[in-house]
C-alpha cells in the first residue's frame, strides 16, 4: 500500500492562511480587523468577506478589552456555540450561553407567538456582566436586541450580526449598525453560525 505523508492540522491551517494572505484584496483594515476578515475567509473559502464585513470604530480593540475582562458570549444557535473555542474563552474567564434548546424557552415562545430566538435574547439580557451577542442564524434575535437597545433595556458590549438568509436578514443587520452599539456585521445575505463563531474565535485568538 502506498505510503502517504499527511499534513498536520496546524500545517494545513498555516498554509491556508498563507494562501488567503496572498489572495487578499487590498483593504483599509486595522491589524485586528484584518485577522477577523482572514478567519472568516478561512472558515468559508469565500473572499466576499473581504468586502462585506463592517466594523464599528474601534470595535476590535474594545472586544479584546472585554474578553480579557471575562466577558461571556451569547449565541442564537447551538451550532455557533459548538464552534466557539471554549478553552480559549475559559482561559479569559468567560463562558458561552445558548438558550435556544431549553424547553421553557420553546414553551414561552409558543405561548407568546414569537420565535425562540426572541425569548433567548430576552433571557440573555438578564445575564450579568459584559456580554457579546453572536447571532449567525436568526434575524428575529437581532430585531429583538435592537428593540431592547433602543429602549435602554440592554447595552451589549458587542453585537456580532451575521445571520444568513433572505427574510429580514439585511434589514436586521442594518438596524444593529445604526443602534449605536459596538458591532461587527456581515452585510448582505451571507453569514451563518460558522461565521459568527469564526468572528468570536478571531477575537479570542487575539485576546489570548
mmCIF file of C-alpha atoms in Angstrom:
data_model
loop_
_atom_site.group_PDB
_atom_site.id
_atom_site.type_symbol
_atom_site.label_atom_id
_atom_site.label_comp_id
_atom_site.label_asym_id
_atom_site.label_seq_id
_atom_site.Cartn_x
_atom_site.Cartn_y
_atom_site.Cartn_z
ATOM 1 C CA UNK A 1 0.000 0.000 0.000
ATOM 2 C CA UNK A 2 1.364 3.412 -0.938
ATOM 3 C CA UNK A 3 2.628 5.456 1.987
ATOM 4 C CA UNK A 4 1.192 8.965 2.106
ATOM 5 C CA UNK A 5 2.592 11.863 4.109
ATOM 6 C CA UNK A 6 -0.353 13.581 5.729
ATOM 7 C CA UNK A 7 -0.122 17.232 6.664
ATOM 8 C CA UNK A 8 -0.679 18.027 10.305
ATOM 9 C CA UNK A 9 -3.764 20.151 11.094
ATOM 10 C CA UNK A 10 -1.625 23.080 12.206
ATOM 11 C CA UNK A 11 0.327 22.911 8.938
ATOM 12 C CA UNK A 12 -2.883 22.884 6.917
ATOM 13 C CA UNK A 13 -4.155 25.958 8.744
ATOM 14 C CA UNK A 14 -0.849 27.782 8.372
ATOM 15 C CA UNK A 15 -0.723 27.035 4.645
ATOM 16 C CA UNK A 16 -4.380 28.063 4.249
ATOM 17 C CA UNK A 17 -3.654 31.394 5.904
ATOM 18 C CA UNK A 18 -0.661 31.900 3.613
ATOM 19 C CA UNK A 19 -2.874 31.342 0.562
ATOM 20 C CA UNK A 20 -5.504 33.729 1.938
ATOM 21 C CA UNK A 21 -2.832 36.359 2.569
ATOM 22 C CA UNK A 22 -1.575 36.011 -0.993
ATOM 23 C CA UNK A 23 -5.055 36.372 -2.491
ATOM 24 C CA UNK A 24 -6.450 39.034 -0.137
ATOM 25 C CA UNK A 25 -7.526 42.217 -1.908
ATOM 26 C CA UNK A 26 -6.224 45.474 -0.534
ATOM 27 C CA UNK A 27 -8.297 46.981 2.251
ATOM 28 C CA UNK A 28 -8.142 49.682 4.880
ATOM 29 C CA UNK A 29 -8.298 47.376 7.908
ATOM 30 C CA UNK A 30 -6.595 47.637 11.245
ATOM 31 C CA UNK A 31 -4.439 44.579 12.077
ATOM 32 C CA UNK A 32 -7.190 43.302 14.377
ATOM 33 C CA UNK A 33 -9.888 43.735 11.745
ATOM 34 C CA UNK A 34 -7.712 42.020 9.160
ATOM 35 C CA UNK A 35 -7.368 38.988 11.432
ATOM 36 C CA UNK A 36 -11.167 38.754 11.664
ATOM 37 C CA UNK A 37 -11.560 39.022 7.885
ATOM 38 C CA UNK A 38 -8.968 36.308 7.304
ATOM 39 C CA UNK A 39 -10.609 33.966 9.810
ATOM 40 C CA UNK A 40 -13.993 34.374 8.092
ATOM 41 C CA UNK A 41 -12.432 33.640 4.706
ATOM 42 C CA UNK A 42 -10.629 30.625 6.175
ATOM 43 C CA UNK A 43 -13.926 29.297 7.548
ATOM 44 C CA UNK A 44 -15.952 29.827 4.360
ATOM 45 C CA UNK A 45 -13.411 29.896 1.483
ATOM 46 C CA UNK A 46 -15.366 32.993 0.417
ATOM 47 C CA UNK A 47 -13.382 36.129 -0.328
ATOM 48 C CA UNK A 48 -16.572 38.203 -0.333
ATOM 49 C CA UNK A 49 -15.965 38.633 3.396
ATOM 50 C CA UNK A 50 -13.075 40.902 2.475
ATOM 51 C CA UNK A 51 -15.656 43.422 1.277
ATOM 52 C CA UNK A 52 -18.813 42.756 3.270
ATOM 53 C CA UNK A 53 -17.578 42.835 6.878
ATOM 54 C CA UNK A 54 -18.432 46.062 8.688
ATOM 55 C CA UNK A 55 -16.582 47.117 11.833
ATOM 56 C CA UNK A 56 -17.805 49.951 14.011
ATOM 57 C CA UNK A 57 -14.941 52.293 15.001
ATOM 58 C CA UNK A 58 -12.522 50.730 17.483
ATOM 59 C CA UNK A 59 -14.661 47.634 17.888
ATOM 60 C CA UNK A 60 -11.871 45.034 17.800
ATOM 61 C CA UNK A 61 -9.824 46.826 20.444
ATOM 62 C CA UNK A 62 -12.942 47.145 22.607
ATOM 63 C CA UNK A 63 -13.760 43.450 22.108
ATOM 64 C CA UNK A 64 -10.282 42.393 23.222
ATOM 65 C CA UNK A 65 -10.591 44.506 26.363
ATOM 66 C CA UNK A 66 -13.892 42.977 27.411
ATOM 67 C CA UNK A 67 -12.812 39.427 26.571
ATOM 68 C CA UNK A 68 -9.729 39.873 28.739
ATOM 69 C CA UNK A 69 -12.049 41.109 31.483
ATOM 70 C CA UNK A 70 -14.031 37.855 31.359
ATOM 71 C CA UNK A 71 -16.909 38.696 29.018
ATOM 72 C CA UNK A 72 -19.317 35.906 28.124
ATOM 73 C CA UNK A 73 -20.690 35.109 24.678
ATOM 74 C CA UNK A 74 -24.366 34.559 23.870
ATOM 75 C CA UNK A 75 -25.238 32.700 20.665
ATOM 76 C CA UNK A 76 -28.520 32.146 18.853
ATOM 77 C CA UNK A 77 -27.718 28.541 17.857
ATOM 78 C CA UNK A 78 -26.073 25.534 19.440
ATOM 79 C CA UNK A 79 -24.047 25.242 16.236
ATOM 80 C CA UNK A 80 -22.421 28.622 16.830
ATOM 81 C CA UNK A 81 -21.868 27.744 20.468
ATOM 82 C CA UNK A 82 -20.181 24.492 19.448
ATOM 83 C CA UNK A 83 -17.869 26.328 17.045
ATOM 84 C CA UNK A 84 -16.503 28.779 19.606
ATOM 85 C CA UNK A 85 -13.191 27.837 21.202
ATOM 86 C CA UNK A 86 -14.379 27.379 24.772
ATOM 87 C CA UNK A 87 -10.897 26.640 26.129
ATOM 88 C CA UNK A 88 -9.653 29.974 24.855
ATOM 89 C CA UNK A 89 -12.722 31.727 26.247
ATOM 90 C CA UNK A 90 -12.455 29.880 29.556
ATOM 91 C CA UNK A 91 -8.822 30.912 29.999
ATOM 92 C CA UNK A 92 -10.052 34.501 29.890
ATOM 93 C CA UNK A 93 -12.785 33.808 32.438
ATOM 94 C CA UNK A 94 -15.774 33.734 30.076
ATOM 95 C CA UNK A 95 -18.318 31.131 29.031
ATOM 96 C CA UNK A 96 -20.772 30.537 26.186
ATOM 97 C CA UNK A 97 -24.527 30.827 26.741
ATOM 98 C CA UNK A 98 -27.229 29.487 24.412
ATOM 99 C CA UNK A 99 -30.866 29.266 25.480
ATOM 100 C CA UNK A 100 -32.359 28.062 22.188
ATOM 101 C CA UNK A 101 -32.764 24.392 23.108
ATOM 102 C CA UNK A 102 -34.275 24.963 26.545
ATOM 103 C CA UNK A 103 -37.769 23.533 26.882
ATOM 104 C CA UNK A 104 -39.160 26.505 28.774
ATOM 105 C CA UNK A 105 -37.892 28.856 26.063
ATOM 106 C CA UNK A 106 -39.803 26.885 23.430
ATOM 107 C CA UNK A 107 -42.919 26.872 25.619
ATOM 108 C CA UNK A 108 -42.797 30.629 26.205
ATOM 109 C CA UNK A 109 -42.183 31.325 22.522
ATOM 110 C CA UNK A 110 -45.203 29.217 21.538
ATOM 111 C CA UNK A 111 -47.393 30.866 24.161
ATOM 112 C CA UNK A 112 -46.448 34.378 23.024
ATOM 113 C CA UNK A 113 -46.377 33.629 19.302
ATOM 114 C CA UNK A 114 -42.751 34.700 18.874
ATOM 115 C CA UNK A 115 -39.588 32.872 17.879
ATOM 116 C CA UNK A 116 -37.364 31.043 20.322
ATOM 117 C CA UNK A 117 -34.614 33.468 19.295
ATOM 118 C CA UNK A 118 -36.654 36.378 20.667
ATOM 119 C CA UNK A 119 -37.139 34.689 24.029
ATOM 120 C CA UNK A 120 -33.495 33.598 24.095
ATOM 121 C CA UNK A 121 -32.264 37.161 23.653
ATOM 122 C CA UNK A 122 -34.577 38.323 26.432
ATOM 123 C CA UNK A 123 -33.183 35.633 28.732
ATOM 124 C CA UNK A 124 -29.644 36.576 27.794
ATOM 125 C CA UNK A 125 -30.329 40.245 28.520
ATOM 126 C CA UNK A 126 -30.794 39.267 32.166
ATOM 127 C CA UNK A 127 -27.301 37.799 32.443
ATOM 128 C CA UNK A 128 -24.888 39.861 34.475
ATOM 129 C CA UNK A 129 -21.533 41.223 33.390
ATOM 130 C CA UNK A 130 -20.137 42.182 29.996
ATOM 131 C CA UNK A 131 -21.673 40.135 27.205
ATOM 132 C CA UNK A 132 -21.048 39.606 23.494
ATOM 133 C CA UNK A 133 -24.075 38.632 21.409
ATOM 134 C CA UNK A 134 -23.055 36.484 18.406
ATOM 135 C CA UNK A 135 -26.004 35.960 16.044
ATOM 136 C CA UNK A 136 -25.481 33.784 12.978
ATOM 137 C CA UNK A 137 -28.924 32.454 12.155
ATOM 138 C CA UNK A 138 -31.972 34.337 13.423
ATOM 139 C CA UNK A 139 -32.808 37.860 12.203
ATOM 140 C CA UNK A 140 -35.513 37.978 14.887
ATOM 141 C CA UNK A 141 -32.756 37.768 17.507
ATOM 142 C CA UNK A 142 -31.187 40.914 16.073
ATOM 143 C CA UNK A 143 -34.530 42.683 15.817
ATOM 144 C CA UNK A 144 -35.299 41.954 19.473
ATOM 145 C CA UNK A 145 -31.803 43.064 20.507
ATOM 146 C CA UNK A 146 -32.330 46.277 18.583
ATOM 147 C CA UNK A 147 -35.651 46.909 20.352
ATOM 148 C CA UNK A 148 -34.102 46.386 23.776
ATOM 149 C CA UNK A 149 -31.079 48.537 22.943
ATOM 150 C CA UNK A 150 -33.176 51.442 21.687
ATOM 151 C CA UNK A 151 -35.479 51.152 24.717
ATOM 152 C CA UNK A 152 -32.482 51.412 27.051
ATOM 153 C CA UNK A 153 -33.090 47.925 28.430
ATOM 154 C CA UNK A 154 -29.828 46.447 27.119
ATOM 155 C CA UNK A 155 -26.314 47.747 26.469
ATOM 156 C CA UNK A 156 -24.386 44.850 24.923
ATOM 157 C CA UNK A 157 -20.605 45.027 24.932
ATOM 158 C CA UNK A 158 -20.579 43.853 21.307
ATOM 159 C CA UNK A 159 -23.083 42.543 18.767
ATOM 160 C CA UNK A 160 -21.836 40.215 16.034
ATOM 161 C CA UNK A 161 -24.571 40.333 13.409
ATOM 162 C CA UNK A 162 -24.159 37.558 10.852
ATOM 163 C CA UNK A 163 -27.478 35.851 10.073
ATOM 164 C CA UNK A 164 -27.702 34.123 6.698
ATOM 165 C CA UNK A 165 -30.791 34.098 4.500
ATOM 166 C CA UNK A 166 -33.359 36.186 2.696
ATOM 167 C CA UNK A 167 -36.156 37.341 5.023
ATOM 168 C CA UNK A 168 -35.375 40.292 7.325
ATOM 169 C CA UNK A 169 -31.675 39.444 7.175
ATOM 170 C CA UNK A 170 -30.281 42.616 5.630
ATOM 171 C CA UNK A 171 -32.804 44.806 7.447
ATOM 172 C CA UNK A 172 -31.968 43.362 10.863
ATOM 173 C CA UNK A 173 -28.246 43.869 10.301
ATOM 174 C CA UNK A 174 -28.827 47.483 9.296
ATOM 175 C CA UNK A 175 -30.840 48.060 12.467
ATOM 176 C CA UNK A 176 -27.904 46.885 14.561
ATOM 177 C CA UNK A 177 -25.470 49.013 12.544
ATOM 178 C CA UNK A 178 -27.459 52.121 13.441
ATOM 179 C CA UNK A 179 -28.256 51.168 17.051
ATOM 180 C CA UNK A 180 -25.210 52.897 18.484
ATOM 181 C CA UNK A 181 -23.512 49.809 19.949
ATOM 182 C CA UNK A 182 -20.138 48.229 19.111
ATOM 183 C CA UNK A 183 -20.757 45.808 16.268
ATOM 184 C CA UNK A 184 -19.223 43.572 13.626
ATOM 185 C CA UNK A 185 -21.627 42.868 10.786
ATOM 186 C CA UNK A 186 -21.576 40.512 7.802
ATOM 187 C CA UNK A 187 -23.516 42.791 5.490
ATOM 188 C CA UNK A 188 -25.850 41.386 2.862
ATOM 189 C CA UNK A 189 -27.393 37.928 2.788
ATOM 190 C CA UNK A 190 -24.298 35.946 3.680
ATOM 191 C CA UNK A 191 -23.309 34.770 7.138
ATOM 192 C CA UNK A 192 -24.183 31.781 9.272
ATOM 193 C CA UNK A 193 -23.427 30.197 12.611
ATOM 194 C CA UNK A 194 -19.969 29.234 11.364
ATOM 195 C CA UNK A 195 -19.192 32.862 10.530
ATOM 196 C CA UNK A 196 -20.462 34.098 13.901
ATOM 197 C CA UNK A 197 -18.223 31.542 15.609
ATOM 198 C CA UNK A 198 -15.276 32.414 13.356
ATOM 199 C CA UNK A 199 -15.525 36.078 14.326
ATOM 200 C CA UNK A 200 -15.612 35.115 18.004
ATOM 201 C CA UNK A 201 -12.577 32.882 17.572
ATOM 202 C CA UNK A 202 -10.631 35.527 15.670
ATOM 203 C CA UNK A 203 -11.166 37.864 18.619
ATOM 204 C CA UNK A 204 -10.341 35.176 21.182
ATOM 205 C CA UNK A 205 -7.066 34.267 19.492
ATOM 206 C CA UNK A 206 -6.017 37.915 19.613
ATOM 207 C CA UNK A 207 -7.177 38.381 23.200
ATOM 208 C CA UNK A 208 -5.303 35.352 24.482
#
